[in-house]
Short mmCIF file of C-alpha atoms and ligand atoms in Angstrom, two decimals:
data_model
loop_
_atom_site.label_atom_id
_atom_site.label_comp_id
_atom_site.label_asym_id
_atom_site.label_seq_id
_atom_site.Cartn_x
_atom_site.Cartn_y
_atom_site.Cartn_z
CA MET A 1 141.29 97.40 87.14
CA SER A 2 140.55 98.18 83.65
CA PHE A 3 136.89 98.56 82.10
CA ALA A 4 135.21 100.50 79.29
CA VAL A 5 131.97 102.46 79.64
CA GLU A 6 129.96 102.18 76.35
CA ALA A 7 128.70 105.57 74.90
CA GLY A 8 125.01 105.99 75.18
CA ALA A 9 124.54 103.28 77.69
CA ILE A 10 123.83 103.35 81.47
CA THR A 11 126.72 101.18 83.17
CA GLY A 12 126.68 100.46 86.89
CA LEU A 13 129.73 100.25 89.10
CA ILE A 14 128.87 98.18 92.10
CA GLY A 15 130.96 96.42 94.96
CA PRO A 16 131.36 96.21 98.72
CA ASN A 17 132.13 99.20 100.93
CA GLY A 18 135.62 100.29 100.44
CA SER A 19 136.11 98.41 97.10
CA GLY A 20 137.22 101.53 95.31
CA LYS A 21 134.09 102.89 93.67
CA THR A 22 134.46 106.61 94.72
CA VAL A 23 138.12 106.33 94.25
CA THR A 24 137.60 105.37 90.74
CA PHE A 25 135.49 108.36 90.26
CA ASP A 26 138.25 110.47 91.74
CA CYS A 27 140.78 109.15 89.40
CA ILE A 28 138.52 109.65 86.39
CA THR A 29 137.67 113.23 87.38
CA GLY A 30 141.00 114.46 88.35
CA PHE A 31 140.62 114.75 92.05
CA TYR A 32 143.31 112.15 92.41
CA VAL A 33 146.07 111.39 89.82
CA PRO A 34 146.45 107.79 89.34
CA ASP A 35 149.89 106.35 90.25
CA ALA A 36 149.63 104.01 87.16
CA GLY A 37 147.37 103.54 84.28
CA ARG A 38 145.52 106.00 81.95
CA VAL A 39 142.06 107.30 81.78
CA ARG A 40 140.62 107.88 78.29
CA PHE A 41 137.54 109.86 77.44
CA ARG A 42 136.29 109.58 73.78
CA ASP A 43 139.64 110.05 71.67
CA ARG A 44 141.55 111.86 74.30
CA ASP A 45 143.85 110.96 77.30
CA ILE A 46 142.69 112.86 80.26
CA THR A 47 144.98 111.38 82.93
CA GLY A 48 146.19 114.09 85.25
CA LEU A 49 144.13 116.90 84.03
CA SER A 50 142.45 119.15 86.70
CA PRO A 51 138.76 118.47 87.73
CA ASP A 52 137.82 121.73 85.99
CA ARG A 53 139.51 120.81 82.74
CA ILE A 54 137.87 117.50 82.83
CA ALA A 55 134.53 118.96 83.33
CA ILE A 56 134.97 121.16 80.34
CA HIS A 57 135.80 118.23 78.39
CA GLY A 58 132.14 116.78 79.24
CA ILE A 59 132.24 114.80 82.29
CA ALA A 60 129.79 115.78 85.07
CA ARG A 61 129.97 114.15 88.41
CA SER A 62 127.78 114.17 91.48
CA PHE A 63 128.99 113.21 94.91
CA GLN A 64 128.39 110.71 97.60
CA ILE A 65 128.32 113.61 100.09
CA THR A 66 126.10 116.01 98.13
CA GLY A 67 128.10 118.74 96.49
CA VAL A 68 125.86 121.89 96.57
CA PHE A 69 126.42 125.25 98.02
CA ARG A 70 124.28 125.34 101.26
CA ARG A 71 124.27 129.16 101.66
CA LEU A 72 122.97 129.91 98.26
CA SER A 73 119.43 129.50 97.19
CA VAL A 74 118.42 126.71 94.78
CA ARG A 75 118.31 129.07 91.86
CA GLN A 76 121.80 130.58 92.73
CA ASN A 77 123.14 126.98 92.69
CA LEU A 78 121.67 126.45 89.32
CA VAL A 79 122.95 129.73 87.85
CA PHE A 80 126.42 128.62 88.86
CA ALA A 81 126.13 125.26 87.45
CA ALA A 82 124.75 126.76 84.08
CA GLN A 83 127.59 129.26 83.75
CA ASP A 84 129.88 128.42 80.95
CA LYS A 85 133.10 127.36 82.66
CA ARG A 86 135.30 128.34 79.76
CA ILE A 87 134.50 131.98 80.29
CA ALA A 88 133.86 131.85 84.16
CA ARG A 89 137.75 131.47 84.18
CA SER A 90 137.94 135.17 83.79
CA LEU A 91 136.55 137.55 86.22
CA ALA A 92 134.26 139.06 83.55
CA GLY A 93 132.86 135.72 82.94
CA ILE A 94 131.81 135.16 86.67
CA ALA A 95 130.39 138.67 87.03
CA SER A 96 128.15 138.25 83.78
CA ARG A 97 125.21 136.07 83.61
CA ALA A 98 124.79 136.38 79.98
CA ALA A 99 126.19 132.86 79.43
CA VAL A 100 123.53 131.39 81.37
CA ASP A 101 120.70 129.78 79.52
CA ALA A 102 117.62 130.83 81.49
CA GLY A 103 115.17 128.61 79.71
CA ARG A 104 117.11 125.53 80.56
CA LEU A 105 117.51 126.69 84.11
CA GLU A 106 113.80 127.28 84.52
CA SER A 107 113.01 123.96 82.93
CA ALA A 108 115.41 122.21 85.21
CA LEU A 109 113.49 123.60 88.12
CA ASP A 110 110.35 121.98 86.91
CA ARG A 111 111.70 118.71 85.76
CA PHE A 112 113.66 118.11 89.18
CA GLY A 113 110.55 119.35 91.43
CA LEU A 114 112.30 122.35 92.63
CA ARG A 115 109.99 125.09 91.40
CA GLY A 116 108.40 125.63 94.95
CA VAL A 117 111.92 125.93 96.66
CA ALA A 118 113.63 127.98 93.88
CA ASP A 119 114.45 131.01 96.05
CA GLU A 120 115.04 128.99 99.32
CA PRO A 121 118.60 128.53 100.91
CA VAL A 122 119.73 125.10 100.18
CA ALA A 123 120.37 124.68 103.79
CA SER A 124 116.70 124.54 104.50
CA LEU A 125 115.95 121.76 101.92
CA SER A 126 115.44 118.15 102.64
CA HIS A 127 118.25 115.71 101.81
CA GLY A 128 116.29 114.30 98.75
CA GLN A 129 115.77 117.87 97.42
CA GLN A 130 119.47 118.59 97.94
CA LYS A 131 120.25 115.41 95.71
CA MET A 132 117.88 116.60 93.10
CA LEU A 133 119.31 119.92 93.12
CA GLU A 134 122.77 118.50 92.35
CA LEU A 135 121.48 116.20 89.59
CA ALA A 136 119.54 119.19 87.99
CA GLY A 137 122.72 121.20 88.14
CA LEU A 138 124.64 118.31 86.02
CA THR A 139 121.88 118.62 83.35
CA ILE A 140 122.46 122.18 82.65
CA MET A 141 126.18 122.40 82.67
CA GLN A 142 127.79 124.51 80.02
CA PRO A 143 129.59 122.99 77.95
CA ARG A 144 127.15 120.37 78.04
CA ALA A 145 128.29 117.09 79.78
CA GLN A 146 128.31 113.87 77.69
CA LEU A 147 129.30 111.51 80.49
CA PHE A 148 127.52 111.57 83.89
CA LEU A 149 129.41 109.91 86.97
CA LEU A 150 126.84 109.52 89.73
CA ASP A 151 128.03 108.43 93.08
CA GLU A 152 125.17 106.82 95.17
CA PRO A 153 122.51 109.44 93.92
CA PHE A 154 119.66 107.59 95.60
CA ALA A 155 121.33 107.07 99.04
CA GLY A 156 119.04 108.28 101.79
CA LEU A 157 116.09 109.07 99.47
CA THR A 158 112.49 107.70 100.00
CA ALA A 159 111.06 105.43 97.45
CA ALA A 160 108.98 108.42 95.96
CA GLU A 161 111.92 110.51 95.72
CA ILE A 162 113.99 107.71 93.96
CA ALA A 163 111.07 107.32 91.45
CA ASP A 164 111.42 111.25 90.83
CA SER A 165 115.14 111.12 90.57
CA LEU A 166 115.02 108.61 87.79
CA THR A 167 114.19 111.64 85.64
CA LEU A 168 117.95 112.23 84.85
CA LEU A 169 118.38 108.59 83.98
CA GLU A 170 115.34 108.56 81.72
CA GLU A 171 116.55 111.82 80.14
CA ALA A 172 119.86 110.35 79.75
CA ARG A 173 118.41 107.17 77.85
CA GLY A 174 116.36 109.28 75.62
CA GLY A 175 119.10 111.82 74.87
CA GLY A 176 121.88 109.41 74.12
CA LEU A 177 123.98 110.45 77.24
CA THR A 178 126.39 108.06 78.93
CA VAL A 179 125.97 107.30 82.62
CA LEU A 180 128.34 105.52 85.09
CA ILE A 181 126.46 104.98 88.21
CA VAL A 182 127.63 103.82 91.68
CA GLU A 183 124.69 102.67 93.90
CA HIS A 184 123.99 99.99 96.75
CA ASN A 185 120.16 99.94 95.83
CA MET A 186 120.28 96.67 93.77
CA ARG A 187 116.60 97.01 92.74
CA VAL A 188 117.44 100.34 91.09
CA ILE A 189 120.90 99.20 89.59
CA MET A 190 119.38 95.85 88.09
CA SER A 191 116.46 97.76 86.46
CA VAL A 192 118.27 100.97 85.06
CA CYS A 193 121.64 99.47 84.03
CA ASP A 194 122.47 98.10 80.54
CA ARG A 195 125.80 96.73 81.86
CA ILE A 196 127.23 96.43 85.31
CA VAL A 197 130.84 96.43 86.43
CA VAL A 198 131.72 94.72 89.76
CA LEU A 199 134.60 95.90 91.83
CA ASP A 200 136.17 93.94 94.87
CA ARG A 201 139.29 95.34 96.77
CA GLY A 202 140.07 97.53 93.78
CA GLU A 203 139.81 95.06 91.08
CA ASN A 204 136.97 94.43 88.61
CA ILE A 205 135.92 90.91 89.19
CA ALA A 206 133.04 90.80 86.76
CA GLU A 207 131.29 92.61 83.89
CA GLY A 208 128.08 91.93 82.10
CA VAL A 209 124.31 92.46 81.81
CA PRO A 210 122.42 92.72 85.03
CA ALA A 211 120.80 88.98 84.63
CA ALA A 212 124.35 87.61 84.36
CA ILE A 213 125.80 89.71 87.09
CA GLN A 214 122.91 88.59 89.68
CA THR A 215 123.69 84.95 89.33
CA ASP A 216 127.58 85.27 88.95
CA PRO A 217 129.20 83.18 91.66
CA ARG A 218 132.00 85.64 92.28
CA VAL A 219 129.65 88.46 92.56
CA VAL A 220 127.42 86.79 94.97
CA GLU A 221 130.42 85.65 96.98
CA ALA A 222 132.03 89.24 97.06
CA TYR A 223 128.95 91.26 97.57
CA LEU A 224 125.32 90.20 96.71
CA GLY A 225 125.44 87.24 99.05
CA ARG A 226 126.25 89.76 101.95
CA GLY A 227 123.10 91.60 102.02
CA ALA A 228 124.10 94.14 99.43
CA GLY A 229 121.83 97.23 99.43
CA ALA A 230 120.28 96.40 102.85
CA GLY A 231 119.77 99.97 103.52
CA ARG A 232 123.29 101.24 104.25
CA PRO A 233 124.17 104.55 102.55
N1 ATP B 301 142.78 109.54 100.29
C1 ATP B 301 142.93 108.33 100.62
N2 ATP B 301 143.91 107.75 101.27
C2 ATP B 301 144.11 106.45 101.59
N3 ATP B 301 143.16 105.56 101.37
C3 ATP B 301 142.01 105.93 100.99
C4 ATP B 301 141.79 107.26 100.46
N4 ATP B 301 140.42 107.41 99.94
C5 ATP B 301 139.95 106.17 100.12
N5 ATP B 301 140.84 105.29 100.59
C6 ATP B 301 140.58 103.94 100.96
O1 ATP B 301 140.27 103.17 99.53
C7 ATP B 301 139.51 102.27 99.67
C8 ATP B 301 138.40 102.50 98.66
O2 ATP B 301 137.59 103.62 99.17
P1 ATP B 301 136.33 104.13 98.33
O3 ATP B 301 135.85 105.28 98.97
O4 ATP B 301 136.58 104.23 96.84
O5 ATP B 301 135.29 102.94 98.44
P2 ATP B 301 133.78 102.79 97.89
O6 ATP B 301 133.90 101.67 97.01
O7 ATP B 301 133.28 104.25 97.35
O8 ATP B 301 132.96 102.40 99.21
P3 ATP B 301 131.45 102.88 99.65
O9 ATP B 301 130.63 101.98 99.01
O10 ATP B 301 131.51 102.74 101.21
O11 ATP B 301 131.32 104.35 99.37
C9 ATP B 301 139.02 102.19 101.08
O12 ATP B 301 139.72 101.24 101.87
C10 ATP B 301 139.29 103.63 101.57
O13 ATP B 301 139.57 103.61 103.02
MG1 MG B 302 131.99 105.48 97.86
#
């Protein structure tokens, strides 16, 4: 496969179960080292770098299985997310909270609807609230992320929760951030994405604006015609 993500745009990455969407994220973010091919971010070749180095370069990722610390409180999770990872590599950096921008942290609590549960342990939160916490954390990373990779951020959320969690995407659009989003909810994908890349069995079979993707015969055959987004996580 080969595709480019345009800076400042929201790009959707869709395709049937097992087509390689999460593996693509794993290769971009250093969880897997690709056997062949290169991953480029801005003017840099990031192939083979470790996940923490890639995060420092400005790529934030959310996980299909939510990646939050369940035994910590919501606020503690956000403090961790907001810590400057360049200095957190030293023990002094981990011990110090000086690097955390408290204002940004507090504002994230409000914007993602987490104010009322700020001091609750994450394990007591609903699935939807945990997803919101993960997204909130991405927005306050230090150094700030420029590219957000979101792996099924809306899976298992109610319609009301989905409406709320569009916050991140709206902020991204307003703030010139770049988003690559994997999602089976076609209503959301078709409404938020500028462009869509379609994967089938590890290859990108189509790429274009939502209207063109919806009627592309190869995409309908490989994915959309098979009841895509019909409620499976
Ligand atoms: N570590 C691994 N070793 C071998 N095969 C793997 C590994 N991880 C994933 N796969 C396989 O690679 C293929 C792509 O998986 P991937 O998780 O990327 O799919 P996906 O497009 O994210 O699907 P879904 O929509 O269900 O999340 C699948 O056939 C999967 O079983
Ligand atoms: Mg996946």
